[in-house]
mmCIF file of C-alpha atoms in Angstrom:
data_model
loop_
_atom_site.group_PDB
_atom_site.id
_atom_site.type_symbol
_atom_site.label_atom_id
_atom_site.label_comp_id
_atom_site.label_asym_id
_atom_site.label_seq_id
_atom_site.Cartn_x
_atom_site.Cartn_y
_atom_site.Cartn_z
ATOM 1 C CA MET A 25 -121.738 38.606 41.963
ATOM 2 C CA LYS A 26 -122.161 35.375 43.824
ATOM 3 C CA ARG A 27 -120.225 32.454 42.383
ATOM 4 C CA LYS A 28 -123.354 30.307 42.235
ATOM 5 C CA LEU A 29 -124.865 32.596 39.588
ATOM 6 C CA MET A 30 -122.574 30.832 37.089
ATOM 7 C CA ASP A 31 -124.972 27.856 37.346
ATOM 8 C CA ILE A 32 -127.595 29.749 35.383
ATOM 9 C CA LEU A 33 -125.602 32.028 33.083
ATOM 10 C CA ALA A 34 -125.428 31.319 29.366
ATOM 11 C CA CYS A 35 -123.863 33.290 26.530
ATOM 12 C CA PRO A 36 -126.507 35.803 25.374
ATOM 13 C CA ILE A 37 -125.371 35.373 21.780
ATOM 14 C CA ASP A 38 -125.032 31.604 21.267
ATOM 15 C CA LYS A 39 -126.574 30.347 24.549
ATOM 16 C CA TYR A 40 -123.484 28.271 25.362
ATOM 17 C CA HIS A 41 -123.355 27.004 28.965
ATOM 18 C CA PRO A 42 -121.345 26.698 31.193
ATOM 19 C CA LEU A 43 -119.309 29.859 30.830
ATOM 20 C CA GLU A 44 -115.786 30.433 32.171
ATOM 21 C CA LEU A 45 -115.272 32.616 35.225
ATOM 22 C CA HIS A 46 -112.092 34.580 36.005
ATOM 23 C CA VAL A 47 -112.077 36.357 39.358
ATOM 24 C CA PHE A 48 -109.871 39.449 39.776
ATOM 25 C CA GLU A 49 -111.139 40.842 43.062
ATOM 26 C CA GLU A 50 -113.371 39.152 45.595
ATOM 27 C CA GLY A 51 -114.868 40.110 48.944
ATOM 28 C CA GLU A 52 -118.175 38.693 50.120
ATOM 29 C CA GLU A 53 -119.007 38.613 46.428
ATOM 30 C CA ILE A 54 -116.953 38.812 43.252
ATOM 31 C CA VAL A 55 -116.247 42.528 42.862
ATOM 32 C CA GLU A 56 -114.395 42.474 39.543
ATOM 33 C CA GLY A 57 -113.967 39.631 37.122
ATOM 34 C CA LEU A 58 -114.545 38.342 33.642
ATOM 35 C CA ILE A 59 -117.040 35.877 32.202
ATOM 36 C CA ILE A 60 -116.006 34.222 28.949
ATOM 37 C CA CYS A 61 -117.951 32.192 26.414
ATOM 38 C CA PRO A 62 -115.442 29.531 25.324
ATOM 39 C CA LYS A 63 -117.441 28.901 22.160
ATOM 40 C CA CYS A 64 -117.596 32.390 20.600
ATOM 41 C CA LEU A 65 -114.854 34.052 22.730
ATOM 42 C CA ARG A 66 -117.190 36.820 23.863
ATOM 43 C CA TRP A 67 -116.218 38.348 27.178
ATOM 44 C CA PHE A 68 -118.426 40.037 29.737
ATOM 45 C CA PRO A 69 -117.110 42.198 32.576
ATOM 46 C CA ILE A 70 -118.110 41.892 36.199
ATOM 47 C CA ARG A 71 -117.878 45.411 37.645
ATOM 48 C CA GLU A 72 -119.096 46.724 40.987
ATOM 49 C CA GLU A 73 -120.214 43.144 41.741
ATOM 50 C CA ILE A 74 -122.591 43.058 38.765
ATOM 51 C CA PRO A 75 -122.147 40.792 35.725
ATOM 52 C CA GLU A 76 -122.750 42.771 32.537
ATOM 53 C CA MET A 77 -124.147 40.406 29.914
ATOM 54 C CA LEU A 78 -125.600 42.786 27.336
ATOM 55 C CA PRO A 79 -125.880 41.998 23.627
ATOM 56 C CA ASP A 80 -123.157 43.525 21.407
ATOM 57 C CA GLU A 81 -125.292 46.401 20.117
ATOM 58 C CA LEU A 82 -125.823 47.789 23.609
ATOM 59 C CA ARG A 83 -122.147 47.676 24.558
ATOM 60 C CA ASN A 84 -119.724 50.548 24.335
ATOM 61 C CA GLU A 85 -116.116 49.993 23.355
ATOM 62 C CA LYS A 86 -114.915 53.218 24.961
ATOM 63 C CA ASP A 87 -116.453 52.192 28.249
ATOM 64 C CA GLU A 88 -115.219 48.590 28.203
ATOM 65 C CA LEU A 89 -111.713 48.542 26.717
ATOM 66 C CA PRO A 90 -110.244 50.285 29.790
ATOM 67 C CA PHE A 91 -111.506 47.300 31.794
ATOM 68 C CA LEU A 92 -109.500 44.906 29.591
ATOM 69 C CA GLU A 93 -106.503 47.199 29.996
ATOM 70 C CA LYS A 94 -106.867 47.310 33.774
ATOM 71 C CA TRP A 95 -106.768 43.521 34.123
ATOM 72 C CA ARG A 96 -104.591 42.796 31.082
ATOM 73 C CA GLY A 97 -102.128 40.688 33.067
ATOM 74 C CA LYS A 98 -104.860 38.350 34.304
ATOM 75 C CA ILE A 99 -106.878 37.955 31.125
ATOM 76 C CA PRO A 100 -106.206 34.997 28.795
ATOM 77 C CA LYS A 101 -104.228 36.031 25.723
ATOM 78 C CA ARG A 102 -106.800 34.680 23.319
ATOM 79 C CA ILE A 103 -109.374 37.104 24.739
ATOM 80 C CA LEU A 104 -107.005 40.065 24.477
ATOM 81 C CA LEU A 105 -106.266 39.226 20.834
ATOM 82 C CA GLU A 106 -109.391 37.475 19.564
ATOM 83 C CA GLY A 107 -112.105 38.309 22.105
ATOM 84 C CA LYS A 108 -115.474 39.666 21.050
ATOM 85 C CA PRO A 109 -116.983 42.179 20.725
ATOM 86 C CA PHE A 110 -113.885 44.261 21.528
ATOM 87 C CA ARG A 111 -110.175 43.439 21.556
ATOM 88 C CA PHE A 112 -106.966 45.380 21.491
ATOM 89 C CA THR A 113 -106.042 44.739 17.876
ATOM 90 C CA ASN A 114 -109.180 46.656 16.863
ATOM 91 C CA THR A 115 -107.822 49.903 18.128
ATOM 92 C CA LYS A 116 -104.107 49.426 18.486
ATOM 93 C CA GLY A 117 -103.374 47.759 15.151
ATOM 94 C CA MET B 23 -136.367 62.056 32.927
ATOM 95 C CA ARG B 24 -136.659 63.197 36.541
ATOM 96 C CA SER B 25 -133.871 65.491 37.571
ATOM 97 C CA ARG B 26 -133.127 63.905 40.936
ATOM 98 C CA ASN B 27 -133.035 60.579 42.676
ATOM 99 C CA SER B 28 -136.100 59.895 44.794
ATOM 100 C CA VAL B 29 -137.197 57.676 47.640
ATOM 101 C CA PHE B 30 -140.098 55.223 47.567
ATOM 102 C CA CYS B 31 -141.530 53.313 50.503
ATOM 103 C CA TYR B 32 -143.640 50.166 50.380
ATOM 104 C CA GLU B 33 -144.777 47.855 53.192
ATOM 105 C CA GLY B 34 -141.956 48.857 55.493
ATOM 106 C CA TYR B 35 -139.259 48.654 52.828
ATOM 107 C CA SER B 36 -137.447 51.733 51.536
ATOM 108 C CA PHE B 37 -136.058 52.239 48.070
ATOM 109 C CA VAL B 38 -133.779 54.767 46.483
ATOM 110 C CA VAL B 39 -134.828 55.318 42.866
ATOM 111 C CA PHE B 40 -132.071 56.749 40.675
ATOM 112 C CA LYS B 41 -133.260 59.408 38.260
ATOM 113 C CA GLU B 42 -132.352 57.137 35.321
ATOM 114 C CA VAL B 43 -134.564 54.315 36.657
ATOM 115 C CA TYR B 44 -138.340 53.744 36.410
ATOM 116 C CA LYS B 45 -140.052 54.848 39.585
ATOM 117 C CA PRO B 46 -142.558 52.325 40.990
ATOM 118 C CA ALA B 47 -146.071 53.246 39.883
ATOM 119 C CA GLU B 48 -149.573 51.732 39.754
ATOM 120 C CA ASP B 49 -148.390 48.877 37.525
ATOM 121 C CA THR B 50 -145.660 47.961 40.009
ATOM 122 C CA LEU B 51 -148.120 47.987 42.903
ATOM 123 C CA LEU B 52 -150.716 45.935 41.021
ATOM 124 C CA LEU B 53 -148.087 43.217 40.825
ATOM 125 C CA ALA B 54 -146.770 43.755 44.348
ATOM 126 C CA ARG B 55 -150.134 43.401 46.065
ATOM 127 C CA ASN B 56 -150.856 40.125 44.278
ATOM 128 C CA LEU B 57 -147.534 38.506 45.094
ATOM 129 C CA VAL B 58 -147.611 35.139 46.782
ATOM 130 C CA VAL B 59 -144.170 33.692 47.431
ATOM 131 C CA ARG B 60 -143.760 30.352 49.153
ATOM 132 C CA ARG B 61 -140.814 29.709 51.403
ATOM 133 C CA GLY B 62 -137.801 28.399 49.529
ATOM 134 C CA GLU B 63 -138.917 29.312 46.038
ATOM 135 C CA CYS B 64 -136.610 30.565 43.286
ATOM 136 C CA VAL B 65 -137.837 33.827 41.796
ATOM 137 C CA LEU B 66 -136.879 35.643 38.602
ATOM 138 C CA ASP B 67 -137.708 39.361 38.562
ATOM 139 C CA MET B 68 -137.449 40.389 34.917
ATOM 140 C CA GLY B 69 -137.029 44.125 34.351
ATOM 141 C CA THR B 70 -136.413 44.679 38.030
ATOM 142 C CA GLY B 71 -136.018 48.497 37.821
ATOM 143 C CA CYS B 72 -135.183 49.760 41.303
ATOM 144 C CA GLY B 73 -135.538 46.188 42.583
ATOM 145 C CA ILE B 74 -138.745 46.664 44.562
ATOM 146 C CA LEU B 75 -140.300 43.303 43.626
ATOM 147 C CA ALA B 76 -136.986 41.505 44.063
ATOM 148 C CA VAL B 77 -136.701 42.872 47.605
ATOM 149 C CA VAL B 78 -140.321 42.131 48.529
ATOM 150 C CA THR B 79 -140.068 38.526 47.298
ATOM 151 C CA ALA B 80 -136.613 37.907 48.796
ATOM 152 C CA GLU B 81 -138.010 37.767 52.316
ATOM 153 C CA MET B 82 -139.621 34.357 51.631
ATOM 154 C CA ALA B 83 -137.728 33.157 48.572
ATOM 155 C CA ALA B 84 -134.583 31.055 48.709
ATOM 156 C CA ARG B 85 -133.109 32.933 45.786
ATOM 157 C CA VAL B 86 -134.090 35.917 43.660
ATOM 158 C CA VAL B 87 -132.450 36.676 40.330
ATOM 159 C CA ALA B 88 -133.093 40.293 39.287
ATOM 160 C CA VAL B 89 -132.453 41.167 35.626
ATOM 161 C CA ASP B 90 -132.577 44.531 33.887
ATOM 162 C CA ILE B 91 -131.239 45.932 30.615
ATOM 163 C CA ASN B 92 -130.631 49.348 32.194
ATOM 164 C CA PRO B 93 -127.151 49.636 33.782
ATOM 165 C CA TYR B 94 -128.444 52.232 36.251
ATOM 166 C CA ALA B 95 -131.296 49.933 37.300
ATOM 167 C CA VAL B 96 -129.059 47.031 38.292
ATOM 168 C CA VAL B 97 -126.848 49.285 40.423
ATOM 169 C CA CYS B 98 -129.993 50.757 41.992
ATOM 170 C CA THR B 99 -131.324 47.242 42.720
ATOM 171 C CA LYS B 100 -128.052 46.220 44.353
ATOM 172 C CA LYS B 101 -128.217 49.298 46.554
ATOM 173 C CA ASN B 102 -131.805 48.611 47.562
ATOM 174 C CA ALA B 103 -131.046 44.973 48.308
ATOM 175 C CA ASP B 104 -128.335 46.240 50.684
ATOM 176 C CA LEU B 105 -130.547 48.937 52.216
ATOM 177 C CA ASN B 106 -133.219 46.389 53.075
ATOM 178 C CA GLY B 107 -130.797 43.754 54.349
ATOM 179 C CA LEU B 108 -131.697 41.234 51.645
ATOM 180 C CA ARG B 109 -128.550 41.256 49.574
ATOM 181 C CA PRO B 110 -127.580 37.659 50.439
ATOM 182 C CA LYS B 111 -130.667 36.373 48.615
ATOM 183 C CA ILE B 112 -130.665 38.692 45.611
ATOM 184 C CA GLU B 113 -128.486 38.166 42.529
ATOM 185 C CA VAL B 114 -128.409 41.108 40.137
ATOM 186 C CA LEU B 115 -127.691 40.706 36.435
ATOM 187 C CA LEU B 116 -127.413 43.215 33.579
ATOM 188 C CA GLY B 117 -128.917 41.691 30.463
ATOM 189 C CA ASP B 118 -131.599 41.643 27.790
ATOM 190 C CA LEU B 119 -134.578 39.527 28.917
ATOM 191 C CA PHE B 120 -133.744 35.803 29.100
ATOM 192 C CA SER B 121 -130.710 36.012 26.797
ATOM 193 C CA PRO B 122 -128.050 35.541 29.539
ATOM 194 C CA LEU B 123 -129.942 32.716 31.287
ATOM 195 C CA ASP B 124 -129.452 29.010 30.720
ATOM 196 C CA SER B 125 -132.746 27.175 30.464
ATOM 197 C CA SER B 126 -131.625 24.211 32.553
ATOM 198 C CA ARG B 127 -132.332 26.200 35.722
ATOM 199 C CA LYS B 128 -136.104 26.624 36.218
ATOM 200 C CA PHE B 129 -137.815 29.267 38.330
ATOM 201 C CA ASP B 130 -140.880 28.807 40.555
ATOM 202 C CA LEU B 131 -142.073 32.371 40.062
ATOM 203 C CA ILE B 132 -141.303 34.763 37.209
ATOM 204 C CA LEU B 133 -142.374 38.419 37.471
ATOM 205 C CA PHE B 134 -142.518 40.884 34.600
ATOM 206 C CA ASN B 135 -143.844 44.427 34.701
ATOM 207 C CA SER B 136 -143.516 44.740 30.966
ATOM 208 C CA PRO B 137 -142.647 47.783 28.850
ATOM 209 C CA TYR B 138 -146.021 48.075 27.116
ATOM 210 C CA LEU B 139 -146.422 51.590 25.749
ATOM 211 C CA PRO B 140 -146.736 51.873 21.984
ATOM 212 C CA VAL B 141 -144.018 54.254 20.780
ATOM 213 C CA GLU B 142 -142.515 55.235 17.472
ATOM 214 C CA GLU B 143 -139.551 53.023 16.699
ATOM 215 C CA ASP B 144 -136.169 54.485 17.568
ATOM 216 C CA GLU B 145 -137.841 57.183 19.584
ATOM 217 C CA GLY B 146 -134.698 57.684 21.544
ATOM 218 C CA GLY B 147 -131.824 55.950 23.121
ATOM 219 C CA SER B 148 -132.135 56.642 26.814
ATOM 220 C CA TRP B 149 -131.918 53.693 29.193
ATOM 221 C CA ILE B 150 -135.010 54.651 31.204
ATOM 222 C CA GLU B 151 -137.192 54.592 28.068
ATOM 223 C CA LYS B 152 -136.622 50.870 27.863
ATOM 224 C CA ALA B 153 -138.780 50.604 30.995
ATOM 225 C CA TRP B 154 -141.915 51.530 29.070
ATOM 226 C CA ALA B 155 -141.234 51.524 25.324
ATOM 227 C CA GLY B 156 -142.740 48.481 23.620
ATOM 228 C CA GLY B 157 -142.201 49.305 19.957
ATOM 229 C CA GLU B 158 -144.899 50.468 17.509
ATOM 230 C CA THR B 159 -147.612 48.180 18.850
ATOM 231 C CA GLY B 160 -146.367 48.158 22.434
ATOM 232 C CA ARG B 161 -145.905 44.398 22.094
ATOM 233 C CA LYS B 162 -142.282 44.073 21.015
ATOM 234 C CA ILE B 163 -140.893 43.104 24.401
ATOM 235 C CA ILE B 164 -143.992 41.300 25.721
ATOM 236 C CA ASP B 165 -143.972 38.985 22.698
ATOM 237 C CA ARG B 166 -140.290 38.152 23.145
ATOM 238 C CA PHE B 167 -140.930 37.474 26.834
ATOM 239 C CA ILE B 168 -143.823 35.096 26.119
ATOM 240 C CA GLU B 169 -141.843 33.262 23.467
ATOM 241 C CA GLU B 170 -138.977 32.538 25.836
ATOM 242 C CA VAL B 171 -140.612 32.204 29.248
ATOM 243 C CA PRO B 172 -141.849 28.570 28.902
ATOM 244 C CA GLU B 173 -138.251 27.296 28.888
ATOM 245 C CA HIS B 174 -137.514 28.981 32.204
ATOM 246 C CA ILE B 175 -140.539 28.180 34.358
ATOM 247 C CA SER B 176 -140.814 25.044 36.484
ATOM 248 C CA GLN B 177 -143.650 22.583 35.919
ATOM 249 C CA GLU B 178 -145.595 23.960 38.911
ATOM 250 C CA GLY B 179 -144.353 27.537 38.516
ATOM 251 C CA ARG B 180 -146.319 30.783 38.092
ATOM 252 C CA ILE B 181 -145.737 33.741 35.826
ATOM 253 C CA LEU B 182 -147.112 37.170 36.751
ATOM 254 C CA LEU B 183 -147.175 39.702 33.930
ATOM 255 C CA VAL B 184 -148.461 43.293 34.010
ATOM 256 C CA GLN B 185 -149.501 45.112 30.867
ATOM 257 C CA SER B 186 -152.104 47.613 29.716
ATOM 258 C CA ASN B 187 -155.112 47.561 27.399
ATOM 259 C CA LEU B 188 -153.085 49.945 25.220
ATOM 260 C CA SER B 189 -151.110 46.980 23.924
ATOM 261 C CA ASN B 190 -153.848 44.372 23.456
ATOM 262 C CA VAL B 191 -154.426 42.024 26.378
ATOM 263 C CA ARG B 192 -156.317 39.481 24.206
ATOM 264 C CA THR B 193 -153.226 39.000 22.041
ATOM 265 C CA THR B 194 -151.159 38.255 25.137
ATOM 266 C CA LEU B 195 -153.660 35.658 26.383
ATOM 267 C CA ASP B 196 -153.802 33.997 22.951
ATOM 268 C CA PHE B 197 -150.029 33.996 22.594
ATOM 269 C CA LEU B 198 -149.596 32.510 26.089
ATOM 270 C CA ASP B 199 -152.072 29.795 25.142
ATOM 271 C CA GLN B 200 -150.096 29.051 21.977
ATOM 272 C CA SER B 201 -146.999 28.768 24.177
ATOM 273 C CA LYS B 202 -148.835 26.032 26.130
ATOM 274 C CA LEU B 203 -149.426 28.201 29.174
ATOM 275 C CA GLN B 204 -152.752 28.537 30.972
ATOM 276 C CA ALA B 205 -153.365 32.231 31.458
ATOM 277 C CA ALA B 206 -156.013 34.482 32.982
ATOM 278 C CA VAL B 207 -156.450 38.080 34.073
ATOM 279 C CA VAL B 208 -156.388 37.964 37.886
ATOM 280 C CA ASP B 209 -156.549 41.689 38.748
ATOM 281 C CA LYS B 210 -156.937 45.027 37.008
ATOM 282 C CA GLU B 211 -156.982 48.725 37.695
ATOM 283 C CA LYS B 212 -158.420 51.654 35.751
ATOM 284 C CA LEU B 213 -156.146 54.664 35.366
ATOM 285 C CA ASN B 214 -156.825 57.915 33.532
ATOM 286 C CA PHE B 215 -156.073 56.826 29.990
ATOM 287 C CA GLU B 216 -155.696 53.072 30.256
ATOM 288 C CA GLU B 217 -156.525 49.978 32.215
ATOM 289 C CA ILE B 218 -153.630 47.943 33.558
ATOM 290 C CA VAL B 219 -154.094 44.211 34.012
ATOM 291 C CA LEU B 220 -152.257 41.497 35.866
ATOM 292 C CA ILE B 221 -152.068 38.191 34.023
ATOM 293 C CA GLU B 222 -151.159 34.964 35.745
ATOM 294 C CA ALA B 223 -149.891 32.070 33.643
ATOM 295 C CA LYS B 224 -148.922 28.495 34.458
ATOM 296 C CA LYS B 225 -147.774 25.502 32.483
ATOM 297 C CA GLN B 226 -150.604 23.364 31.230
ATOM 298 C CA PRO B 227 -150.660 20.036 33.083
ATOM 299 C CA GLU B 228 -148.576 17.459 31.246
ATOM 300 C CA GLY B 229 -150.638 15.340 28.914
ATOM 301 C CA ALA B 230 -153.579 17.770 28.915
ATOM 302 C CA CYS B 231 -155.627 17.999 25.755
ATOM 303 C CA THR B 232 -155.979 21.486 24.343
#
């Protein structure tokens, strides 16, 4: 993902703009990262250079939680504990 | 679903089409052959599929944003942007229609080869079906597109929309008119069981009486 795409991204759920960008790995483009809606605390992964901004009902917890785990050390605590649609407390009590 | 990936060539460009992604067909080409992109324009390719229209427009455009709801399609588009050397101009995004886009950024050209086939609701959950399934009337996705597109098109911008007579072209033209867009059928093609049409829409001039 190119950084300039952030100019046009809004939260698919509440349309908040601008969103927060956290970059974990970057080459010519952002390879892995996280996009966060500061209003509703929804998080969206950037994987294989593609931002994944699907609505909740098309997302899959089993597919996405490992991503949070992988970058746990770089993800803001409030997302790990209160993030939507998935967070660790959901599955780990 | 096709069992293997395939290759598609158009106007000197080559495309890999993953088996989970809609393969370019007559509807794609109806849109492709009517494309006019001016140098420096910003293009939105909605429902990009394998990315064929994104790649074709990227040659002239300053920036192309390619959106699809199918996770396989966006990876396929990225690959095809690379294959054709146009990756620097193409930005790929996984999302549901306009939902991840902020309306403050307007596009000069918006393309949509819509999912227009009438299907029974909840017919199935595969990603590729989203490329053609338009709900019971075939209009579910087209109607959402028309409702939201005015916020994203520039004052002088053009919208190119492909659909079929199976999902009521008159309704689309009326709905575009209600959304304050001037619309007309600019090309069509008869196939075996349907006629596909290309509709062009623009914003009505400011201050125009309707």
